[in-house]
Amino acid sequence: MNNTLSPADEREAAEIVRAAQAPFDIVGGATRPGLGRPRQGDPLSSAKLTGIVFHEPAEMTLRARAGTPLAEVEASLAKAGQMLPFEPLDPRALFASSGEPTVGGLVATAIPGPRRVSAGAVRDNVLGVRLVNGRGEIVSAGGRVMKNVTGLDLVKLMCGAQGTLGLITEATFKLLPAPPAEATVVIRRLDDARAVEAMARALSSPHGVSGAATIHAGMGREFPRTLLRVEGFPESVTYRAERLIALLADFGAKHALEGEDSKRIWRSIRDGAFLAEPRERAVWRASLKPSDAPAALAALGETARAALMDHGGGCLWFSTDPTPAAATAVRAALGRLNGHVHLIRAPEDLRAHADVFPPLSQALARLTRGVKASFDPEGRFNPGRMYAEI
Amino acid sequence: MSQIAFPTPDPAILARADAIRTALRALLPRECVVTDEAGRRAFETDALTAYRRLPLAVILPRTTEEVATALRFCREQGVNIVPRGAGTSLAGGAVPQEDAIVIGLSKMNRVLEINYADRYARVEAGVTNLAISEAVGEKGFFYAPDPSSQLACTIGGNIAMNSGGAHCLKYGVTSNNLMGVRLVMFDGDILDLGGPALDADGLDFLGLVCGGEGQLGIVTEAYVRILPLAEGARPVLFGFDSAEDASRCVAAVIGAGIVPVAMEYMDRLAIEITENFAHAGYPLDVEAMLIIESEGSAPEIEAEQKRILDIARAHNVRVVKESMSAMESAQIWKGRKSAFGATGRIADYICMDGTVPTGQLPEALRRVAKICADEGLRVANVFHAGDGNMHPLILYNMNDPAEQEKAERAGARVLEMSVELGGCLTGEHGVGVEKRDLMSKQYTPQELAQQKSVRAVFDPDGRFNPAKVFPLTGRAA
């Protein structure tokens, strides 16, 4: 049985929503099937809302319809020597999915990659979105220019809302020139505390570090590796990598990976690929104060395995047993720290019963319900995807 | 009707004005409440000085708790609230009304915490923009957004207007550098959004509050990112014989994969006005000038500037002037940042803030010139070229009502043009009262209704900064 609705354009999408009697489950490339609380509703697909609307290299902007495969966007960017600044995760390794990640899914889920530390998150690089709200109205928010404070910033709200506020039909991105060269300084065998210290020193340097991650032992190597990336024009990359090695000599910084070797390891970090196997494990991603990372990992103890620190320690990826007990232990361990944790991958029954997103305080729950109702008063879009009952 | 309309003050509130003032004096410490007319007079306008309204009272709280007390009081009394930082808004974002109480954050001006290991500062909302950079400068850090008013303007005001500055091309605007806020809600509840982690959870309310023009609540504290200072920075001046060449040069630099830390544009009149004031060494015999700044180590700066110079030559650059010292660099930036102030010395002006896609800059400059010429007014253009955020300064005489009308009409036409060319009404100054009635040029009625309904979730009674941002409707604001 396939009752998927696939509007041919934005107008038709709005008509479908206006005529709807039941909730929708918004579907893009179906590459993140396990993200969020369990799906319910009739599939509403962006599959026909495709195409790049414009790509203006000299303005560093690109607009594409929601169903456009990310690969198509990246091909256009590659021709102009440009990139999406926030290094979007390719979810296919983690979710063992096939198909093509789409522009809409990327914005709705908004998981930033390693370049978060220098180029910002997804929400920092989306200049505009168009959406159909729950009343079936077409709403344009933001625009195509870098600076825009004209009215409330509904664009930010749509980033990471998991499709609960509306059907995104189009998004406009800020771009950056793709760096012609990159290098990654590698430091081996630092414990968590020393690794965070080394990453903090690198990120506090003027050398433009665009990635700072530490991979625990047992993920590709038998010892932990701390990695610090610099990108740019070749002569500048060489100079800055040398300066970083000198700056971190007391941590044992000696050499740098270059070119494809550097690219490959950051792709794996970006995609959470080190945590992809074993398939049955639950995968979590925490955002916290970087200097809290060692304490967080200590508090998680044996509950967490295969951990990786990104964003200088400000982002933790780890896996646990796919059980309610483990989920409770994770929230208990991290609850006292500055930050929050998001269950990225887990079997459906765990996602139905454990908090996938951090539980809301009473005040935040009031605002979340209110904003949801202001976009989607009948609860048409992705009901319960982030929070039960919202 | 050329003048911006203000709603009629609520007569019921005005009738109780003395009682409200007396109650306030009893509620809060003496030094936090301004009720005498002379004292209130100091808060009657902001940098949009053509509009003045004497507020009912002014509260200058020292703590978040006092803000909460004040807001609970205002709610009980049914009084409107106008949040205020330093009052440098060019859009009238802090212009009060006779039936409203101003809550000014100027006494909350402490840097509360600096955390270098985690690269953030926690500050009170009344701290000035520049004070943050000064507090962290000795350790080689800075706070990136740098509006020209940074010496005076507060971080609270920057958050309200999502302020930018000359260096956002590389470092982004306020929202890209803000990690968290403490927000006092309409009912006096205190809510923390975000914090010392890079990314906040749940729906991005922090992103809404930033640029919310003080209509969602009152921000009393903020977590801001601090960034390491570059090894060095050097601006170069490029003089062109035509606006066309200068603006095409901007597009070509970006098209070549170069993102300089700043690219500023000034036209002949702006150069002349600022040079007379700041003696920055600007070339006086060119039609347009770009200040392009590169950052990094000396060889990196050298390499980037060579690439830029080649592009500028291909666009018929006539004058190239490199800064030879830190002092010269400071002079160059002092000139640019004093452009508005220097203009204010020779005439009254209204400063527009529309943004256009950078590819439309040549067309936009042509149209601005024509619009102002049609009204018989002079215009000086000084703006952030790298991001298309234009700042035409339309010169007029405030004491001549006919001329003020012409200036405001020209300003409105310039902003309509920004929207027509694919841009927006305001890039970094905010809508305020100034551009409120133009919002329907950019948004459909449904879009405005959507924004207003989100606002109402935060402020169900519509008491925060009323009659700003959204066009007035039949309903009393």
mmCIF file of C-alpha atoms in Angstrom, chain A residues 38-311:
data_model
loop_
_atom_site.group_PDB
_atom_site.id
_atom_site.type_symbol
_atom_site.label_atom_id
_atom_site.label_comp_id
_atom_site.label_asym_id
_atom_site.label_seq_id
_atom_site.Cartn_x
_atom_site.Cartn_y
_atom_site.Cartn_z
ATOM 1 C CA PRO A 38 8.485 7.283 15.825
ATOM 2 C CA ARG A 39 6.763 8.399 12.669
ATOM 3 C CA GLN A 40 3.019 8.604 12.310
ATOM 4 C CA GLY A 41 0.714 10.011 9.652
ATOM 5 C CA ASP A 42 0.375 9.839 5.891
ATOM 6 C CA PRO A 43 3.665 10.246 4.046
ATOM 7 C CA LEU A 44 3.956 13.691 2.409
ATOM 8 C CA SER A 45 6.937 13.650 0.106
ATOM 9 C CA SER A 46 9.099 16.436 -1.274
ATOM 10 C CA ALA A 47 10.238 14.114 -4.073
ATOM 11 C CA LYS A 48 8.786 16.314 -6.816
ATOM 12 C CA LEU A 49 9.777 19.637 -5.273
ATOM 13 C CA THR A 50 13.186 19.568 -6.871
ATOM 14 C CA GLY A 51 15.719 21.744 -8.612
ATOM 15 C CA ILE A 52 18.234 24.446 -7.919
ATOM 16 C CA VAL A 53 16.440 27.797 -8.231
ATOM 17 C CA PHE A 54 19.676 29.764 -8.485
ATOM 18 C CA HIS A 55 23.317 29.496 -7.655
ATOM 19 C CA GLU A 56 25.107 32.846 -7.661
ATOM 20 C CA PRO A 57 28.800 32.162 -7.083
ATOM 21 C CA ALA A 58 29.714 35.849 -6.858
ATOM 22 C CA GLU A 59 27.084 36.357 -4.164
ATOM 23 C CA MET A 60 27.969 33.119 -2.371
ATOM 24 C CA THR A 61 24.325 32.025 -2.320
ATOM 25 C CA LEU A 62 22.308 29.088 -3.573
ATOM 26 C CA ARG A 63 18.595 28.420 -3.445
ATOM 27 C CA ALA A 64 17.127 24.971 -4.014
ATOM 28 C CA ARG A 65 13.762 23.304 -3.598
ATOM 29 C CA ALA A 66 13.339 21.002 -0.646
ATOM 30 C CA GLY A 67 13.439 17.703 -2.489
ATOM 31 C CA THR A 68 16.636 18.517 -4.369
ATOM 32 C CA PRO A 69 19.249 15.834 -3.676
ATOM 33 C CA LEU A 70 22.197 17.209 -1.767
ATOM 34 C CA ALA A 71 24.422 15.575 -4.387
ATOM 35 C CA GLU A 72 22.940 17.851 -7.061
ATOM 36 C CA VAL A 73 23.615 20.906 -4.918
ATOM 37 C CA GLU A 74 27.149 19.791 -4.215
ATOM 38 C CA ALA A 75 27.840 19.155 -7.889
ATOM 39 C CA SER A 76 26.791 22.700 -8.721
ATOM 40 C CA LEU A 77 28.921 24.062 -5.883
ATOM 41 C CA ALA A 78 31.940 22.019 -6.931
ATOM 42 C CA LYS A 79 31.846 23.573 -10.403
ATOM 43 C CA ALA A 80 32.199 27.013 -8.823
ATOM 44 C CA GLY A 81 34.737 25.898 -6.228
ATOM 45 C CA GLN A 82 32.278 26.485 -3.388
ATOM 46 C CA MET A 83 30.738 24.525 -0.523
ATOM 47 C CA LEU A 84 28.050 24.524 2.127
ATOM 48 C CA PRO A 85 29.972 25.952 5.079
ATOM 49 C CA PHE A 86 28.545 23.758 7.835
ATOM 50 C CA GLU A 87 29.711 20.410 6.438
ATOM 51 C CA PRO A 88 26.379 18.541 6.407
ATOM 52 C CA LEU A 89 26.395 15.009 7.702
ATOM 53 C CA ASP A 90 25.700 12.243 5.234
ATOM 54 C CA PRO A 91 23.285 10.101 7.255
ATOM 55 C CA ARG A 92 23.540 6.987 5.136
ATOM 56 C CA ALA A 93 26.403 5.363 7.029
ATOM 57 C CA LEU A 94 24.781 5.836 10.415
ATOM 58 C CA PHE A 95 21.265 4.855 9.370
ATOM 59 C CA ALA A 96 22.259 2.179 6.852
ATOM 60 C CA SER A 97 19.928 3.907 4.418
ATOM 61 C CA SER A 98 20.132 4.302 0.672
ATOM 62 C CA GLY A 99 18.731 7.063 -1.473
ATOM 63 C CA GLU A 100 19.711 10.692 -1.552
ATOM 64 C CA PRO A 101 19.740 13.119 1.368
ATOM 65 C CA THR A 102 17.743 16.217 0.427
ATOM 66 C CA VAL A 103 17.937 19.938 1.068
ATOM 67 C CA GLY A 104 14.754 19.887 3.141
ATOM 68 C CA GLY A 105 15.895 17.022 5.349
ATOM 69 C CA LEU A 106 19.203 18.733 5.888
ATOM 70 C CA VAL A 107 17.548 21.941 7.120
ATOM 71 C CA ALA A 108 14.857 20.210 9.169
ATOM 72 C CA THR A 109 17.321 18.000 11.034
ATOM 73 C CA ALA A 110 20.136 20.566 11.154
ATOM 74 C CA ILE A 111 23.045 18.523 12.455
ATOM 75 C CA PRO A 112 26.205 20.562 11.942
ATOM 76 C CA GLY A 113 29.498 18.936 11.036
ATOM 77 C CA PRO A 114 33.042 19.515 12.263
ATOM 78 C CA ARG A 115 33.335 22.950 10.643
ATOM 79 C CA ARG A 116 30.771 24.196 13.178
ATOM 80 C CA VAL A 117 33.697 25.652 15.142
ATOM 81 C CA SER A 118 34.686 28.078 12.395
ATOM 82 C CA ALA A 119 31.745 28.377 10.001
ATOM 83 C CA GLY A 120 28.736 27.970 12.279
ATOM 84 C CA ALA A 121 25.860 25.537 12.425
ATOM 85 C CA VAL A 122 23.182 24.846 9.813
ATOM 86 C CA ARG A 123 21.023 27.655 11.281
ATOM 87 C CA ASP A 124 23.916 30.113 10.791
ATOM 88 C CA ASN A 125 24.101 29.375 7.085
ATOM 89 C CA VAL A 126 20.483 29.244 6.000
ATOM 90 C CA LEU A 127 19.465 32.678 4.735
ATOM 91 C CA GLY A 128 15.897 31.911 3.851
ATOM 92 C CA VAL A 129 13.239 29.222 3.716
ATOM 93 C CA ARG A 130 9.840 28.886 2.142
ATOM 94 C CA LEU A 131 7.353 26.629 3.831
ATOM 95 C CA VAL A 132 3.747 25.569 3.885
ATOM 96 C CA ASN A 133 2.349 25.970 7.390
ATOM 97 C CA GLY A 134 -0.398 23.878 8.939
ATOM 98 C CA ARG A 135 -3.086 26.234 7.647
ATOM 99 C CA GLY A 136 -1.876 25.537 4.130
ATOM 100 C CA GLU A 137 -0.432 29.025 3.770
ATOM 101 C CA ILE A 138 2.801 29.611 1.897
ATOM 102 C CA VAL A 139 5.192 31.520 4.112
ATOM 103 C CA SER A 140 8.494 32.972 3.031
ATOM 104 C CA ALA A 141 10.980 33.719 5.790
ATOM 105 C CA GLY A 142 14.346 35.420 5.479
ATOM 106 C CA GLY A 143 15.632 35.865 1.961
ATOM 107 C CA ARG A 144 18.818 35.608 -0.063
ATOM 108 C CA VAL A 145 21.040 38.228 1.542
ATOM 109 C CA MET A 146 23.643 37.778 4.269
ATOM 110 C CA LYS A 147 22.254 40.411 6.550
ATOM 111 C CA ASN A 148 18.567 40.582 7.249
ATOM 112 C CA VAL A 149 16.778 41.674 10.387
ATOM 113 C CA THR A 150 13.459 42.401 8.738
ATOM 114 C CA GLY A 151 10.883 40.948 11.099
ATOM 115 C CA LEU A 152 11.103 37.861 13.289
ATOM 116 C CA ASP A 153 13.712 35.324 12.228
ATOM 117 C CA LEU A 154 11.486 32.366 11.432
ATOM 118 C CA VAL A 155 14.323 30.825 9.424
ATOM 119 C CA LYS A 156 16.216 29.849 12.564
ATOM 120 C CA LEU A 157 13.052 28.337 13.967
ATOM 121 C CA MET A 158 12.665 26.052 10.956
ATOM 122 C CA CYS A 159 16.243 24.783 11.237
ATOM 123 C CA GLY A 160 16.212 21.730 13.450
ATOM 124 C CA ALA A 161 12.444 21.754 14.004
ATOM 125 C CA GLN A 162 12.325 18.228 12.460
ATOM 126 C CA GLY A 163 9.502 19.273 10.171
ATOM 127 C CA THR A 164 7.141 19.837 13.079
ATOM 128 C CA LEU A 165 6.289 23.431 12.133
ATOM 129 C CA GLY A 166 5.738 23.165 8.420
ATOM 130 C CA LEU A 167 6.682 21.579 5.131
ATOM 131 C CA ILE A 168 9.854 23.261 3.935
ATOM 132 C CA THR A 169 9.576 23.800 0.179
ATOM 133 C CA GLU A 170 12.722 25.782 -0.524
ATOM 134 C CA ALA A 171 15.907 26.872 1.253
ATOM 135 C CA THR A 172 18.578 29.453 0.491
ATOM 136 C CA PHE A 173 22.107 28.871 1.729
ATOM 137 C CA LYS A 174 25.092 31.017 2.376
ATOM 138 C CA LEU A 175 28.189 29.506 0.759
ATOM 139 C CA LEU A 176 31.922 29.644 1.219
ATOM 140 C CA PRO A 177 34.754 29.103 -1.221
ATOM 141 C CA ALA A 178 35.882 25.479 -0.985
ATOM 142 C CA PRO A 179 39.408 25.552 0.408
ATOM 143 C CA PRO A 180 41.922 24.506 -2.234
ATOM 144 C CA ALA A 181 44.052 22.803 0.424
ATOM 145 C CA GLU A 182 43.765 21.339 3.916
ATOM 146 C CA ALA A 183 45.963 19.706 6.506
ATOM 147 C CA THR A 184 45.268 17.908 9.760
ATOM 148 C CA VAL A 185 47.705 17.959 12.648
ATOM 149 C CA VAL A 186 47.544 14.644 14.512
ATOM 150 C CA ILE A 187 48.402 14.116 18.179
ATOM 151 C CA ARG A 188 48.362 10.568 19.523
ATOM 152 C CA ARG A 189 47.569 9.107 22.908
ATOM 153 C CA LEU A 190 46.129 12.079 24.797
ATOM 154 C CA ASP A 191 43.666 11.292 27.561
ATOM 155 C CA ASP A 192 40.337 13.149 27.441
ATOM 156 C CA ALA A 193 41.403 16.019 29.679
ATOM 157 C CA ARG A 194 44.672 16.631 27.831
ATOM 158 C CA ALA A 195 42.908 16.278 24.488
ATOM 159 C CA VAL A 196 40.370 18.975 25.374
ATOM 160 C CA GLU A 197 43.211 21.179 26.583
ATOM 161 C CA ALA A 198 45.111 20.711 23.321
ATOM 162 C CA MET A 199 41.994 21.399 21.256
ATOM 163 C CA ALA A 200 41.227 24.528 23.311
ATOM 164 C CA ARG A 201 44.730 25.848 22.777
ATOM 165 C CA ALA A 202 44.446 25.240 19.032
ATOM 166 C CA LEU A 203 40.993 26.844 18.826
ATOM 167 C CA SER A 204 42.269 29.836 20.800
ATOM 168 C CA SER A 205 45.136 30.354 18.365
ATOM 169 C CA PRO A 206 44.921 32.751 15.432
ATOM 170 C CA HIS A 207 45.522 29.915 12.964
ATOM 171 C CA GLY A 208 41.926 29.461 11.856
ATOM 172 C CA VAL A 209 41.361 25.887 13.032
ATOM 173 C CA SER A 210 38.300 24.542 11.189
ATOM 174 C CA GLY A 211 38.032 21.163 12.891
ATOM 175 C CA ALA A 212 39.067 19.937 16.338
ATOM 176 C CA ALA A 213 38.157 16.362 17.211
ATOM 177 C CA THR A 214 39.413 13.443 19.275
ATOM 178 C CA ILE A 215 38.691 9.838 18.330
ATOM 179 C CA HIS A 216 38.922 7.329 21.157
ATOM 180 C CA ALA A 217 41.025 4.192 20.973
ATOM 181 C CA GLY A 218 39.376 1.267 19.278
ATOM 182 C CA MET A 219 37.970 3.250 16.368
ATOM 183 C CA GLY A 220 40.387 2.598 13.563
ATOM 184 C CA ARG A 221 43.474 2.736 15.811
ATOM 185 C CA GLU A 222 44.469 1.212 19.118
ATOM 186 C CA PHE A 223 45.176 4.634 20.619
ATOM 187 C CA PRO A 224 43.251 7.903 20.781
ATOM 188 C CA ARG A 225 43.930 10.514 18.121
ATOM 189 C CA THR A 226 43.413 14.243 18.457
ATOM 190 C CA LEU A 227 42.963 15.951 15.093
ATOM 191 C CA LEU A 228 43.197 19.647 14.229
ATOM 192 C CA ARG A 229 42.360 20.866 10.753
ATOM 193 C CA VAL A 230 43.391 23.991 8.872
ATOM 194 C CA GLU A 231 42.045 24.893 5.412
ATOM 195 C CA GLY A 232 42.727 27.557 2.815
ATOM 196 C CA PHE A 233 45.189 28.478 0.086
ATOM 197 C CA PRO A 234 48.128 26.034 -0.022
ATOM 198 C CA GLU A 235 50.860 28.386 1.236
ATOM 199 C CA SER A 236 48.672 29.484 4.117
ATOM 200 C CA VAL A 237 47.744 25.907 5.074
ATOM 201 C CA THR A 238 51.399 24.856 5.168
ATOM 202 C CA TYR A 239 52.301 27.840 7.312
ATOM 203 C CA ARG A 240 49.437 27.380 9.777
ATOM 204 C CA ALA A 241 49.955 23.613 10.130
ATOM 205 C CA GLU A 242 53.599 24.288 11.011
ATOM 206 C CA ARG A 243 52.606 26.918 13.540
ATOM 207 C CA LEU A 244 50.074 24.558 15.139
ATOM 208 C CA ILE A 245 52.651 21.768 15.430
ATOM 209 C CA ALA A 246 54.998 24.215 17.164
ATOM 210 C CA LEU A 247 52.226 25.516 19.414
ATOM 211 C CA LEU A 248 51.277 21.982 20.469
ATOM 212 C CA ALA A 249 54.773 20.484 20.633
ATOM 213 C CA ASP A 250 54.407 19.796 24.359
ATOM 214 C CA PHE A 251 51.353 17.639 23.606
ATOM 215 C CA GLY A 252 53.418 15.653 21.150
ATOM 216 C CA ALA A 253 52.189 17.218 17.909
ATOM 217 C CA LYS A 254 54.545 16.094 15.189
ATOM 218 C CA HIS A 255 53.028 15.638 11.792
ATOM 219 C CA ALA A 256 50.073 16.533 9.628
ATOM 220 C CA LEU A 257 47.866 14.609 7.235
ATOM 221 C CA GLU A 258 47.276 16.299 3.924
ATOM 222 C CA GLY A 259 44.910 16.249 0.994
ATOM 223 C CA GLU A 260 42.754 13.145 0.620
ATOM 224 C CA ASP A 261 43.993 11.569 3.875
ATOM 225 C CA SER A 262 42.832 14.612 5.783
ATOM 226 C CA LYS A 263 39.531 14.771 3.906
ATOM 227 C CA ARG A 264 38.751 11.117 4.521
ATOM 228 C CA ILE A 265 39.080 11.267 8.277
ATOM 229 C CA TRP A 266 36.930 14.391 8.594
ATOM 230 C CA ARG A 267 34.238 12.780 6.463
ATOM 231 C CA SER A 268 34.159 9.881 8.913
ATOM 232 C CA ILE A 269 33.919 12.255 11.880
ATOM 233 C CA ARG A 270 31.222 14.293 10.153
ATOM 234 C CA ASP A 271 29.071 11.260 9.403
ATOM 235 C CA GLY A 272 29.475 9.529 12.764
ATOM 236 C CA ALA A 273 30.828 6.654 10.658
ATOM 237 C CA PHE A 274 32.945 5.318 13.501
ATOM 238 C CA LEU A 275 29.728 4.586 15.384
ATOM 239 C CA ALA A 276 27.818 3.008 12.516
ATOM 240 C CA GLU A 277 28.646 -0.549 13.597
ATOM 241 C CA PRO A 278 27.386 -2.540 15.405
ATOM 242 C CA ARG A 279 24.029 -1.687 13.905
ATOM 243 C CA GLU A 280 21.939 -2.458 16.972
ATOM 244 C CA ARG A 281 23.686 0.053 19.270
ATOM 245 C CA ALA A 282 21.957 3.319 20.129
ATOM 246 C CA VAL A 283 23.877 6.433 19.008
ATOM 247 C CA TRP A 284 23.801 9.712 20.912
ATOM 248 C CA ARG A 285 25.080 13.183 20.209
ATOM 249 C CA ALA A 286 25.616 15.680 23.033
ATOM 250 C CA SER A 287 26.307 19.396 22.846
ATOM 251 C CA LEU A 288 28.015 20.775 25.912
ATOM 252 C CA LYS A 289 30.553 23.166 27.320
ATOM 253 C CA PRO A 290 33.821 21.819 25.875
ATOM 254 C CA SER A 291 35.699 21.733 29.163
ATOM 255 C CA ASP A 292 32.904 19.578 30.625
ATOM 256 C CA ALA A 293 33.567 16.830 28.080
ATOM 257 C CA PRO A 294 36.067 14.811 30.166
ATOM 258 C CA ALA A 295 33.714 14.855 33.165
ATOM 259 C CA ALA A 296 30.811 13.889 30.918
ATOM 260 C CA LEU A 297 32.717 10.928 29.522
ATOM 261 C CA ALA A 298 33.773 9.907 33.031
ATOM 262 C CA ALA A 299 30.171 10.134 34.252
ATOM 263 C CA LEU A 300 28.994 8.016 31.326
ATOM 264 C CA GLY A 301 31.642 5.457 32.192
ATOM 265 C CA GLU A 302 30.916 1.986 30.891
ATOM 266 C CA THR A 303 27.469 3.021 29.647
ATOM 267 C CA ALA A 304 29.025 4.698 26.616
ATOM 268 C CA ARG A 305 31.379 3.134 24.123
ATOM 269 C CA ALA A 306 33.019 4.276 20.938
ATOM 270 C CA ALA A 307 33.090 7.910 21.914
ATOM 271 C CA LEU A 308 34.303 10.738 19.809
ATOM 272 C CA MET A 309 34.701 14.381 20.753
ATOM 273 C CA ASP A 310 34.128 16.976 18.043
ATOM 274 C CA HIS A 311 33.962 20.795 18.224
#
